[in-house]
CSV table of C-alpha atoms in Angstrom, one decimal:
chain,number,residue,atom,x,y,z
A,1,MET,CA,-13.2,11.2,-11.4
A,2,THR,CA,-10.1,9.5,-10.2
A,3,LYS,CA,-10.3,5.7,-9.9
A,4,TRP,CA,-8.1,4.0,-7.4
A,5,GLU,CA,-6.6,0.5,-6.9
A,6,TYR,CA,-5.8,-0.6,-3.4
A,7,SER,CA,-3.3,-3.0,-1.7
A,8,THR,CA,-2.6,-4.2,1.8
A,9,ILE,CA,0.9,-5.3,2.7
A,10,PRO,CA,2.6,-6.6,5.8
A,11,LEU,CA,5.2,-4.3,7.3
A,12,LEU,CA,8.2,-5.8,9.1
A,13,THR,CA,9.0,-3.4,11.9
A,14,HIS,CA,12.8,-3.6,11.2
A,15,ALA,CA,12.3,-2.7,7.5
A,16,THR,CA,9.3,-0.4,7.5
A,17,LYS,CA,11.1,2.5,5.7
A,18,ALA,CA,12.6,0.4,3.0
A,19,ILE,CA,9.3,-1.4,2.3
A,20,LEU,CA,7.3,1.9,2.1
A,21,ASP,CA,10.0,3.6,0.0
A,22,GLN,CA,9.8,0.8,-2.6
A,23,TRP,CA,6.0,0.9,-2.8
A,24,GLY,CA,6.1,4.7,-3.0
A,25,ALA,CA,8.6,4.5,-5.9
A,26,ASP,CA,6.0,2.4,-7.7
A,27,GLY,CA,3.4,5.1,-7.3
A,28,TRP,CA,1.6,3.8,-4.2
A,29,GLU,CA,0.4,6.3,-1.5
A,30,LEU,CA,0.2,5.2,2.2
A,31,VAL,CA,-3.3,5.5,3.5
A,32,GLN,CA,-3.2,3.9,6.9
A,33,VAL,CA,-1.1,1.5,9.1
A,34,ILE,CA,-2.7,-0.7,11.7
A,35,PRO,CA,-1.4,-3.4,14.0
A,36,GLY,CA,-1.1,-6.9,12.5
A,37,PRO,CA,-2.8,-10.1,13.9
A,38,THR,CA,-2.8,-10.5,17.7
A,39,GLY,CA,0.5,-11.5,19.0
A,40,SER,CA,2.3,-10.3,15.9
A,41,GLU,CA,5.0,-7.6,16.0
A,42,ASN,CA,4.2,-6.7,12.4
A,43,LEU,CA,2.0,-4.0,11.0
A,44,VAL,CA,-0.4,-3.9,8.1
A,45,ALA,CA,-0.2,-1.0,5.6
A,46,TYR,CA,-3.1,0.1,3.4
A,47,LEU,CA,-2.0,1.8,0.1
A,48,LYS,CA,-3.7,3.3,-2.9
A,49,ARG,CA,-2.7,4.6,-6.3
A,50,PRO,CA,-4.6,6.1,-9.2
A,51,ILE,CA,-5.5,3.7,-12.0
A,52,GLU,CA,-4.1,4.8,-15.3
A,53,GLU,CA,-6.8,6.0,-17.8
A,54,ALA,CA,-5.9,3.2,-20.3
A,55,SER,CA,-6.3,0.6,-17.5
A,56,ALA,CA,-9.5,2.1,-16.2
A,57,VAL,CA,-11.0,1.9,-19.7
A,58,GLN,CA,-10.1,-1.8,-20.1
A,59,ASN,CA,-11.8,-2.7,-16.8
């Protein structure tokens, strides 16, 4: 069974592609994007990536 680690990151609307490209290059998969806090123009991205077997065994 695949085990996952998760992360949430703020997305600046003027740099969304660059931010997601960087996280994707590090093995993260975008799960969902939602609006940031009220009054904010930013978004919040939820990402996941599989945990390496060696890391999963240590945890």
